[in-house]
Coordinates of C-alpha atoms in Angstrom, one line a residue:
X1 CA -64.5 -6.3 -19.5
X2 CA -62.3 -6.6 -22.8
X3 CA -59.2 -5.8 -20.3
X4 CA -59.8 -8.6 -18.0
X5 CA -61.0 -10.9 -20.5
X6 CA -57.3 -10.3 -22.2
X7 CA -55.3 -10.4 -18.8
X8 CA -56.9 -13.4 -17.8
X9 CA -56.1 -14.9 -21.4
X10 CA -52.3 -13.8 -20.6
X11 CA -52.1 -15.5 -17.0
X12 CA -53.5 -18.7 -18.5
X13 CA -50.8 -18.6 -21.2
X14 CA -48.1 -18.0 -18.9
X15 CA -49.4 -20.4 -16.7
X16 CA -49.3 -23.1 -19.8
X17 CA -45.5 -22.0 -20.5
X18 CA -44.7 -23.2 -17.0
X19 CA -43.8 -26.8 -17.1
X20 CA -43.1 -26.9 -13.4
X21 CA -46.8 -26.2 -12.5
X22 CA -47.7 -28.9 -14.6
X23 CA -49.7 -31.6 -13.0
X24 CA -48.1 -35.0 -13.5
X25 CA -44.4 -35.2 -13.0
X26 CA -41.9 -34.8 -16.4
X27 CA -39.2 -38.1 -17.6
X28 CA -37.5 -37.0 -20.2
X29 CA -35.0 -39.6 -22.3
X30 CA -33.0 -39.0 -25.5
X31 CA -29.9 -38.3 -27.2
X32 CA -27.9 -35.1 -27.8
X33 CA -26.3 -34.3 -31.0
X34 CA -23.0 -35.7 -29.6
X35 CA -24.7 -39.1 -29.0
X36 CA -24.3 -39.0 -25.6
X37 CA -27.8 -40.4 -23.8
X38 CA -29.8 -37.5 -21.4
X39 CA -32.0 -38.1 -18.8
X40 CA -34.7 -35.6 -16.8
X41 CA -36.8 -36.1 -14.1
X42 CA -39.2 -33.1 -13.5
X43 CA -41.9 -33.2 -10.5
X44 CA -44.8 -31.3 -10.5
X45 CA -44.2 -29.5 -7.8
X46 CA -40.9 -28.5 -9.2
X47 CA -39.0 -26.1 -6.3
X48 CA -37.4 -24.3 -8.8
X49 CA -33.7 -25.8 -8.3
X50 CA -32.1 -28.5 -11.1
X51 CA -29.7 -30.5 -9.5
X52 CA -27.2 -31.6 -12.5
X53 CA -25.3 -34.8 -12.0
X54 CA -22.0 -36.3 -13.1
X55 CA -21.9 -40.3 -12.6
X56 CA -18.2 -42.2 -12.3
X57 CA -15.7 -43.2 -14.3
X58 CA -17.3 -45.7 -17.2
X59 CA -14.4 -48.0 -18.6
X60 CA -14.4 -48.8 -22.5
X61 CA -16.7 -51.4 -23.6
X62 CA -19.2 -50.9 -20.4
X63 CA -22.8 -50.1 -20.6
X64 CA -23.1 -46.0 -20.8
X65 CA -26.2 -44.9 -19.4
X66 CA -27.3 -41.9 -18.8
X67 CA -27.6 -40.8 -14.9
X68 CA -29.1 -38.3 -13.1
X69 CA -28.7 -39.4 -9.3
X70 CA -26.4 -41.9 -7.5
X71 CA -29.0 -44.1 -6.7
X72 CA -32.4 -45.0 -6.9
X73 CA -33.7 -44.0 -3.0
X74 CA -31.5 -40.5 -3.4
X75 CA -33.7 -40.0 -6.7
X76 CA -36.8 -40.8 -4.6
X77 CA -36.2 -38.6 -1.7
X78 CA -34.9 -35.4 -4.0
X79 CA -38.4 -35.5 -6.2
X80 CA -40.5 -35.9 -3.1
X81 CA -38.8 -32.8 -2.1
X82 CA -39.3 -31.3 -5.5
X83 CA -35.9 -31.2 -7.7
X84 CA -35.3 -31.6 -11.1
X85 CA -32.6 -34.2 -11.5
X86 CA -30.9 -34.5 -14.9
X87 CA -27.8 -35.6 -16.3
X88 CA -25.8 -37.2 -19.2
X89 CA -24.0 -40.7 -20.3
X90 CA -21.1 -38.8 -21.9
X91 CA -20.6 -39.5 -25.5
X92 CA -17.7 -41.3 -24.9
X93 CA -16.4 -44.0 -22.1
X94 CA -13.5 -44.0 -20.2
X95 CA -11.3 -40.6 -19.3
X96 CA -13.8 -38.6 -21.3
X97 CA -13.8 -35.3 -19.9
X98 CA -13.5 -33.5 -23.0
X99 CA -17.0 -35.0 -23.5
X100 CA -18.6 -34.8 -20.5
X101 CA -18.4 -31.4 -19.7
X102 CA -19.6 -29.8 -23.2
X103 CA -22.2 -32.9 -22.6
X104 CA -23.3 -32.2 -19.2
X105 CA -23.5 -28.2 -20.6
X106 CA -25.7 -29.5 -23.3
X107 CA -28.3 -31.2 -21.2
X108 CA -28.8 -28.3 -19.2
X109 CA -29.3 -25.9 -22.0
X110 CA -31.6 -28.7 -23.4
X111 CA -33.6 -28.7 -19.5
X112 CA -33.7 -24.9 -19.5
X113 CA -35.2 -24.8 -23.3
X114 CA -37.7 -27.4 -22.1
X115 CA -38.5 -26.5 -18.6
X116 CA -38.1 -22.9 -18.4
X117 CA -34.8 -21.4 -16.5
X118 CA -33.8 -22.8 -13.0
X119 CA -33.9 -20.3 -9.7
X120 CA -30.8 -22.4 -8.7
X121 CA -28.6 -24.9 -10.9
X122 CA -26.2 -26.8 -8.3
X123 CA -23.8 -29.3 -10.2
X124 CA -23.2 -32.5 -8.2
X125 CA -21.3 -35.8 -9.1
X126 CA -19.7 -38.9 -7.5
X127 CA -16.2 -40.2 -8.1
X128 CA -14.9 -39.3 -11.4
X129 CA -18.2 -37.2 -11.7
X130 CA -16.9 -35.3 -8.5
X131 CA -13.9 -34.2 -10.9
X132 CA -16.4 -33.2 -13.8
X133 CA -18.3 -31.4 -11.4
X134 CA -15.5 -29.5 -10.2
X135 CA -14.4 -28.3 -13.9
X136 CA -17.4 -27.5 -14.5
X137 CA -17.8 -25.5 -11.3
X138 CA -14.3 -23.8 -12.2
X139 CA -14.4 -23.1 -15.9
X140 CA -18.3 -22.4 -16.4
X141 CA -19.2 -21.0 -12.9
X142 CA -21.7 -18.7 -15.1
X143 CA -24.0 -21.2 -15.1
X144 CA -23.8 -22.7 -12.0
X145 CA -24.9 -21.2 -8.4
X146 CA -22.8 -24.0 -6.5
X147 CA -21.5 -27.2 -6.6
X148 CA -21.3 -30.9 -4.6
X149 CA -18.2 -33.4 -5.4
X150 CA -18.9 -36.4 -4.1
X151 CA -15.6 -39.0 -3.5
X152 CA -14.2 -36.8 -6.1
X153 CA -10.9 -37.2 -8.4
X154 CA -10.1 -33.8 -7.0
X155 CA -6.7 -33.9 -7.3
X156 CA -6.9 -33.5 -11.2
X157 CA -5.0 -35.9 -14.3
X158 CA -1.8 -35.5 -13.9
X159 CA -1.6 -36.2 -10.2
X160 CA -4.0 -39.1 -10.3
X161 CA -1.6 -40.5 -12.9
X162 CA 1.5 -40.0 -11.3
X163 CA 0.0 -41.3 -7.9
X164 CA -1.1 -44.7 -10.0
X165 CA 2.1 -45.1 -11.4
X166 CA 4.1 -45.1 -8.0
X167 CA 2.7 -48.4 -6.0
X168 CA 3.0 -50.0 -9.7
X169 CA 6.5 -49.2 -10.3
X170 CA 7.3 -50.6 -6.2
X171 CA 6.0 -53.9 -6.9
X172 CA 7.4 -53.9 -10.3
X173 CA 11.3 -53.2 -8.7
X174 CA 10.7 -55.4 -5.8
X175 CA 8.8 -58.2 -6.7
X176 CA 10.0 -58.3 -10.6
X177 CA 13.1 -56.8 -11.2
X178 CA 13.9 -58.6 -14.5
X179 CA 10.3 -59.3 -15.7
X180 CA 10.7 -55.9 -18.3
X181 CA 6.2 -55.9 -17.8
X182 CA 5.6 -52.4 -19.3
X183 CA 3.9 -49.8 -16.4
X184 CA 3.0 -47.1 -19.4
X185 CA 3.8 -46.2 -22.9
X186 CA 1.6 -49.0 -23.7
X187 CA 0.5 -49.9 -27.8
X188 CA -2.8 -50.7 -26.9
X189 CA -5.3 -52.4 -24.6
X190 CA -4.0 -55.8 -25.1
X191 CA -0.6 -54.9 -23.7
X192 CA -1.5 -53.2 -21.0
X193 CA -3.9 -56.1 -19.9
X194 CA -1.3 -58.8 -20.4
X195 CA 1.0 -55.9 -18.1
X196 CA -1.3 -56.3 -15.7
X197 CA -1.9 -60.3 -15.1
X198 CA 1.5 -60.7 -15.2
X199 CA 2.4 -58.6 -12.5
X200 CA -0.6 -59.3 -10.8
X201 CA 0.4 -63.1 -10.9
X202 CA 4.0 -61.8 -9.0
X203 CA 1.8 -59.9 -6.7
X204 CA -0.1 -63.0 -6.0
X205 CA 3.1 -65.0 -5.4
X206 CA 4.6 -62.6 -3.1
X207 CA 1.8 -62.2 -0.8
X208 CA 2.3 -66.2 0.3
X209 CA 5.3 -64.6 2.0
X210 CA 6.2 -62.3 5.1
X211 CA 8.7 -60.4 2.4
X212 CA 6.5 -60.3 0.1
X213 CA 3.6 -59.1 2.7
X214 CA 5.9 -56.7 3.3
X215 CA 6.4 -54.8 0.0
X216 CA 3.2 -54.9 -1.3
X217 CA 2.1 -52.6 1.9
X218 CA 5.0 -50.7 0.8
X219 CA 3.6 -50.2 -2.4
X220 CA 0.0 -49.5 -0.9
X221 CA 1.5 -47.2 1.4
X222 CA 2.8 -45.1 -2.1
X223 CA -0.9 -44.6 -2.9
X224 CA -2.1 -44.3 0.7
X225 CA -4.4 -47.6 0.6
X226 CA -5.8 -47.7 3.8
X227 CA -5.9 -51.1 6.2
X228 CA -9.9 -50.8 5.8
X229 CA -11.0 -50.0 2.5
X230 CA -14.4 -52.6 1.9
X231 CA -17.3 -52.9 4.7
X232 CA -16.9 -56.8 3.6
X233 CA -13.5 -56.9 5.1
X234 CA -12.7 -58.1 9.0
X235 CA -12.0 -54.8 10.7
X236 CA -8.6 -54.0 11.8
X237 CA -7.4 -53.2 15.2
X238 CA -4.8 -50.4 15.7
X239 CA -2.1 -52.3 15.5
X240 CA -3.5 -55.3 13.3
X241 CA -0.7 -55.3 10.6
X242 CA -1.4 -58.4 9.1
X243 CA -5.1 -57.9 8.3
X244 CA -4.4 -54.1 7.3
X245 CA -2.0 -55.7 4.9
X246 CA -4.7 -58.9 4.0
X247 CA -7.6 -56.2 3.3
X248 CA -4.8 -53.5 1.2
X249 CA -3.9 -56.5 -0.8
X250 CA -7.2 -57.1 -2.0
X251 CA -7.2 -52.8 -3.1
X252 CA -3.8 -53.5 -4.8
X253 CA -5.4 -56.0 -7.0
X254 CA -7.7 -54.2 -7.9
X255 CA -5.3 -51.0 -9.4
X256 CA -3.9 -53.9 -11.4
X257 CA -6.8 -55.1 -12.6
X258 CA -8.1 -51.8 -14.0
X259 CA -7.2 -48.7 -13.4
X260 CA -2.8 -48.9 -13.7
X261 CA -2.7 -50.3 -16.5
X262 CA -6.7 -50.7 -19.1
X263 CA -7.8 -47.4 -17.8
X264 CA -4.1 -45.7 -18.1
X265 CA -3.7 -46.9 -21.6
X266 CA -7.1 -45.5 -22.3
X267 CA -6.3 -42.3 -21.0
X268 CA -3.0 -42.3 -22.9
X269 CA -4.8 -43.0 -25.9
X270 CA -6.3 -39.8 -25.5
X271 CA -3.5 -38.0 -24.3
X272 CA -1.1 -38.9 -27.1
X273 CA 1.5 -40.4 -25.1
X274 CA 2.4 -41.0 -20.9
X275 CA 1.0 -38.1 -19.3
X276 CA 2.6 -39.2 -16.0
X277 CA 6.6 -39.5 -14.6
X278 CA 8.4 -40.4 -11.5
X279 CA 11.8 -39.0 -12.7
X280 CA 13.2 -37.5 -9.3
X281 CA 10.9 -38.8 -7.1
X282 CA 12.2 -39.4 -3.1
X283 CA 10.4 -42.9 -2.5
X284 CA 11.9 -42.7 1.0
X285 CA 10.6 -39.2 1.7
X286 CA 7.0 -40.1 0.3
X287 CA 7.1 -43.6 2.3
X288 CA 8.2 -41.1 5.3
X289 CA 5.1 -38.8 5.2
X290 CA 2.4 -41.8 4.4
X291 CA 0.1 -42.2 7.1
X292 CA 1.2 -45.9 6.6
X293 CA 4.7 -45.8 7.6
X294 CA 4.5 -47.4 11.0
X295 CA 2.7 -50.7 9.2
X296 CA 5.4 -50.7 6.6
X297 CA 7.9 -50.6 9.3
X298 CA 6.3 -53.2 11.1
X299 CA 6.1 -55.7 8.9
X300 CA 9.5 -55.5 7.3
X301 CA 10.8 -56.3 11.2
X302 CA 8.3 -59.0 11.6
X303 CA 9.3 -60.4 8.2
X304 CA 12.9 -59.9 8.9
X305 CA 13.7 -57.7 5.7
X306 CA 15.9 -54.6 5.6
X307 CA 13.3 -51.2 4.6
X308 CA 16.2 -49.5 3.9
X309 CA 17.8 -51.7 1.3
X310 CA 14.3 -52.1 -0.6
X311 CA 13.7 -48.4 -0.7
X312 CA 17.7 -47.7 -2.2
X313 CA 16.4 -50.8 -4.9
X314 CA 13.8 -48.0 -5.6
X315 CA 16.3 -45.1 -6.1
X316 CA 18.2 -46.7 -8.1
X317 CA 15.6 -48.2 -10.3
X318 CA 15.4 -46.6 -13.8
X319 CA 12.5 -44.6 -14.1
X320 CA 9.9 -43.6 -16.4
X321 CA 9.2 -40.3 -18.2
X322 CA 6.6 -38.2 -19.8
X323 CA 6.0 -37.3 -22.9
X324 CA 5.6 -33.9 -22.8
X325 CA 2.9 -33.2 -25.0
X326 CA 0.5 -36.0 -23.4
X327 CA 1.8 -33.4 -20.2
X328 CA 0.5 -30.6 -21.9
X329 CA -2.8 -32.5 -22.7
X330 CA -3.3 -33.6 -19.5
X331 CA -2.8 -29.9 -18.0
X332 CA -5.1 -27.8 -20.5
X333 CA -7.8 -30.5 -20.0
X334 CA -7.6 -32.5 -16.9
X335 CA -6.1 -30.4 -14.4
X336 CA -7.9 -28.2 -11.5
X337 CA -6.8 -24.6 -10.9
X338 CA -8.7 -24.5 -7.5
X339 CA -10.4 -21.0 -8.7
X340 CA -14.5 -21.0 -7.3
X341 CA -16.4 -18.1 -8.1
X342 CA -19.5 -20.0 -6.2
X343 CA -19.6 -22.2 -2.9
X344 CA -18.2 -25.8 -3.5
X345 CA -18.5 -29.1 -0.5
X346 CA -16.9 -31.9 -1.2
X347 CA -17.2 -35.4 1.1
X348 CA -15.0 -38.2 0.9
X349 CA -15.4 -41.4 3.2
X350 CA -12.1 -41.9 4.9
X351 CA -11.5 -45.7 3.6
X352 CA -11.3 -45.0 0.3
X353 CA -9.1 -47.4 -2.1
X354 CA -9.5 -46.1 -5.4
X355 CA -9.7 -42.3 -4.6
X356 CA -7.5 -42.1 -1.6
X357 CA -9.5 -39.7 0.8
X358 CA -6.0 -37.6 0.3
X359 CA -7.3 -36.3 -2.8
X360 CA -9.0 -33.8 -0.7
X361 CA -5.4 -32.4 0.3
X362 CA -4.7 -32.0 -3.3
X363 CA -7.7 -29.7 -4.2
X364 CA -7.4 -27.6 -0.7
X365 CA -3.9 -26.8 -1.5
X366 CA -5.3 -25.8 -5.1
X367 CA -8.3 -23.9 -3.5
X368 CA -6.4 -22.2 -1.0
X369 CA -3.9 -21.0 -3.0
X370 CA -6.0 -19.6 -5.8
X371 CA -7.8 -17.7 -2.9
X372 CA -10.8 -19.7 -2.7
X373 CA -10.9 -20.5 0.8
X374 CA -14.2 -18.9 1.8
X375 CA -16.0 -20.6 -1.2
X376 CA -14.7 -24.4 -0.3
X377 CA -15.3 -26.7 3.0
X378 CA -14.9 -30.6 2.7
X379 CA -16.4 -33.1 5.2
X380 CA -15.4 -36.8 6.1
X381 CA -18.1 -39.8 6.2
X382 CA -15.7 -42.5 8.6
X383 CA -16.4 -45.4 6.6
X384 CA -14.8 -48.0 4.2
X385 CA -15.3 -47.9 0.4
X386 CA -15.4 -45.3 -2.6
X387 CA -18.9 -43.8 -2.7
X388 CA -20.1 -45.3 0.1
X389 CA -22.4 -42.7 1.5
X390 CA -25.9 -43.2 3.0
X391 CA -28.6 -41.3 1.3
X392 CA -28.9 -39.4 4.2
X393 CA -25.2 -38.7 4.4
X394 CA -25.5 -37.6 0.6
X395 CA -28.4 -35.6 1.1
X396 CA -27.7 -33.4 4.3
X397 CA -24.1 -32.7 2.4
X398 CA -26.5 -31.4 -0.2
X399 CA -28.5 -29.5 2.2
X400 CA -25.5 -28.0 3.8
X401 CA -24.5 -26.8 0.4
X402 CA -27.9 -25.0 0.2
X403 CA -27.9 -23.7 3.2
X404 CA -24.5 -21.8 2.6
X405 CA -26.4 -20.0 -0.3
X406 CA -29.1 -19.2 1.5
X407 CA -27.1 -18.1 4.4
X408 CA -24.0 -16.7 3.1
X409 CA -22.7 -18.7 5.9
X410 CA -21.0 -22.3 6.4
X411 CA -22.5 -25.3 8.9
X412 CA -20.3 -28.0 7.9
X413 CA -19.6 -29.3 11.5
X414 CA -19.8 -33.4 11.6
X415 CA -23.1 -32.8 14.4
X416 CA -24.9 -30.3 11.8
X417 CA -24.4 -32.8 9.1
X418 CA -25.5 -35.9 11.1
X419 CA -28.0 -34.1 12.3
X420 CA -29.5 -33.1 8.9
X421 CA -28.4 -36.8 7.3
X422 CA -30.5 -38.2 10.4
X423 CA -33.5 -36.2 9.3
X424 CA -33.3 -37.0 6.0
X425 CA -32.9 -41.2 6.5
X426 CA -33.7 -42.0 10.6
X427 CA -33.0 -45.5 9.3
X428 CA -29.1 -45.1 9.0
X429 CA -26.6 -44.1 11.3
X430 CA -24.6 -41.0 9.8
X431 CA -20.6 -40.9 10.4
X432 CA -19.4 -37.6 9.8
X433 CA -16.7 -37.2 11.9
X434 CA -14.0 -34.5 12.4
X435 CA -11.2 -35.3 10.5
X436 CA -8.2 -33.6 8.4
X437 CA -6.6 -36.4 5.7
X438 CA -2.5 -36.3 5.5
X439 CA -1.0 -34.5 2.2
X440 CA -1.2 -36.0 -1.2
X441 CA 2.0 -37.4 -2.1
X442 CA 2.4 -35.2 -5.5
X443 CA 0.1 -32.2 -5.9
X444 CA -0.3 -31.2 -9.3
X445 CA -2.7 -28.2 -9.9
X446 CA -2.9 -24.9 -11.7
X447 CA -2.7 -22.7 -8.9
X448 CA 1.2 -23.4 -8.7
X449 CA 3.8 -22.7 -11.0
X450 CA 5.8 -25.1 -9.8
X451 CA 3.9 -27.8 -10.7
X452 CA 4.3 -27.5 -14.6
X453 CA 6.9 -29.6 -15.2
X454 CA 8.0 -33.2 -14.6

């Protein structure tokens, strides 16, 4: 009797020291030593897996939050189905990865403490959150079983620098030759805002005209903006130039207005200096590979301007260079080396402005070369926007990630993934569709030598 008397004493303890059989559901809020805000959602009927998220890129000043989903109906659906969701603000805004990993590290150890270990821990994140997910999936794969990058900055610091800087430094040669508006190096964030109106003032000029038409698709063309890149826009028809160029326009803006000039200076800030060059850069080459060319083409003949003289404007131009230790920096903190040691997906819509969906190139040519290959898929939502996934679309990508480790085998064909986004929201449409994006215009990773230097 004294035996089970004691053995039912020890279930009922153990039982105790289970949060997930505990019978209301867990929200946790608070701060971690590093001031960054956490949040944790626990259901009752915990399933054993802690989904840890890593939001977008949060410019200086903004409201920091702490997130654990991308949106409110995705939180919904994942806690029906019994997930823990957490995740971290970052103690810092702005190119903060030097925070948000050890942050995003610290909430988990702070879930695992509270909740009792995880049977699975999958790190996921959206935009600049896909590239935190993605470092942490490479440098701390001990603690992770797999990993979702959602719209990701996959193709790592350096080349998301050196990709801003190009359409920048075309508009600046074309449109304002002897305007001497700074494109990096900048003292601080009121010069690099002032940069920015002022050349977004020429930009604004030159789009009244069939020249000036003309270069800015150029310079979108540089950074691979596509024709369709905001559901709000009129959609293009094939060979639609002039509303290709009309909705690019509006995405050119918008890399004025933020992220080539306040959000470079920020990062630079950090950095110690320019972390980003195109010394030696072929502008007609690049222009040559773009999946953009035949617009560009197009609308210099219809505006009656010779392509070839503009693009020798652009050899000739003087260009900009690094500082080598904001290089260095960049590299040891911000760059990918492509090496999984657990199963990685990563979905990108295929209008994407801000992350050009040929990020995706970048971080296969990373993958494959560090021998990753069997570890990494990638799938394409045909849509306009950055983010712009369904809850459905978000959730079977998630499911397909999960089913890989249960499997040991990949289903990441657009009809399994519709068909899994459809049961998951019958409400939306999915739009996976087969689809291979063009090469990133300058790679720069860790799984080629090549790549260290400018």
């Amino acid at each position: 009797m004294r035996i089970r008397l004691a053995l039912l004493t020890a279930c009922l303890s153990l039982a105790t020291a289970l949060p997930a059989q505990a019978a209301t559901d867990s929200h946790l809020e608070g701060r971690l030593p590093s001031g960054a805000a956490y949040v944790m959602d626990v259901p009752a009927s915990w399933n054993g897996t802690v989904l840890l998220y890593s939001h977008g890129y949060s410019p200086a000043g903004a409201p920091n939050p702490a997130q654990n989903t991308p949106g409110a109906a995705t939180r919904d659906k994942l806690l029906a189905e019994g997930y823990a969701l957490i995740g971290s603000s970052y103690a810092t805004n702005g190119w903060a990865v030097t925070e948000a990993v050890p942050d995003q590290l610290a909430t988990l150890d702070l879930f695992t403490e509270k909740f009792g270990a995880a049977r699975r821990t999958l790190a996921w994140g959206t935009s600049y959150g896909g590239f935190v997910t993605t470092m942490l999936a490479e440098r701390h794969a001990d603690r992770f079983d797999g990993s979702l990058s959602m719209c990701g900055l996959v193709q790592g610091g350096v080349a998301n620098w050196n990709s801003t800087l190009d359409p920048v430094f075309a508009l600046r040669t074309l449109l304002a030759p002897d305007s001497g508006i700074r494109l990096a190096n900048f003292a601080g964030q009121a010069e690099a805002v002032a940069a920015g109106k002022a050349l977004t003032t020429k930009v604004d000029a030159a789009q009244k005209t069939p020249e000036g038409r003309a270069r800015i698709a150029l310079a979108a063309a540089l950074h691979n903006i596509p024709g369709h890149n905001d559901a709000s826009q009129p959609v293009p028809g094939p060979t639609d130039w002039r509303t290709r160029q009309a909705n690019q326009y509006s995405a050119v803006r918008g890399l004025l207005q933020m992220p080539a000039f306040s959000w470079r200076q920020e990062a630079e800030s950090r950095a110690g200096g320019n972390p980003s060059w195109n010394t030696g850069v072929d502008y007609t080459s690049m222009l040559a590979r773009s999946p953009l060319y035949k617009e560009v083409t197009e609308l210099y003949k219809e505006a009656g301007l010779s392509l070839r003289t503009d693009l020798s404007a652009l050899g000739r131009a003087p260009r900009i260079s690094a500082d080598q230790p904001a290089v260095r920096w960049m590299r040891n903190t911000s760059v990918l080396s492509g090496r999984l040691a657990d199963p990685q997906l990563n979905i990108h819509t295929t209008g994407d402005a801000l992350i050009p969906v040929q990020s995706e190139s970048a971080y296969r040519r990373a993958a494959t070369a560090a021998g990753s290959g069997p570890l990494f898929r990638q799938a394409y939502v045909d849509g306009p926007g950055h983010c712009t996934f369904t809850p459905g679309e978000t959730l079977a990508a998630l499911h397909t990630l999960e089913h890989r480790l249960d499997t040991g085998r990949w289903d990441t064909s657009p009809a399994a993934l519709n068909s899994r986004a459809t049961a998951e929201d019958p409400t939306a449409e999915p739009r996976y569709v087969p689809y291979r994006p063009a090469a990133f215009p300058r790679p720069y990773d860790l799984a080629h030598p090549g790549d260290s230097r400018p």
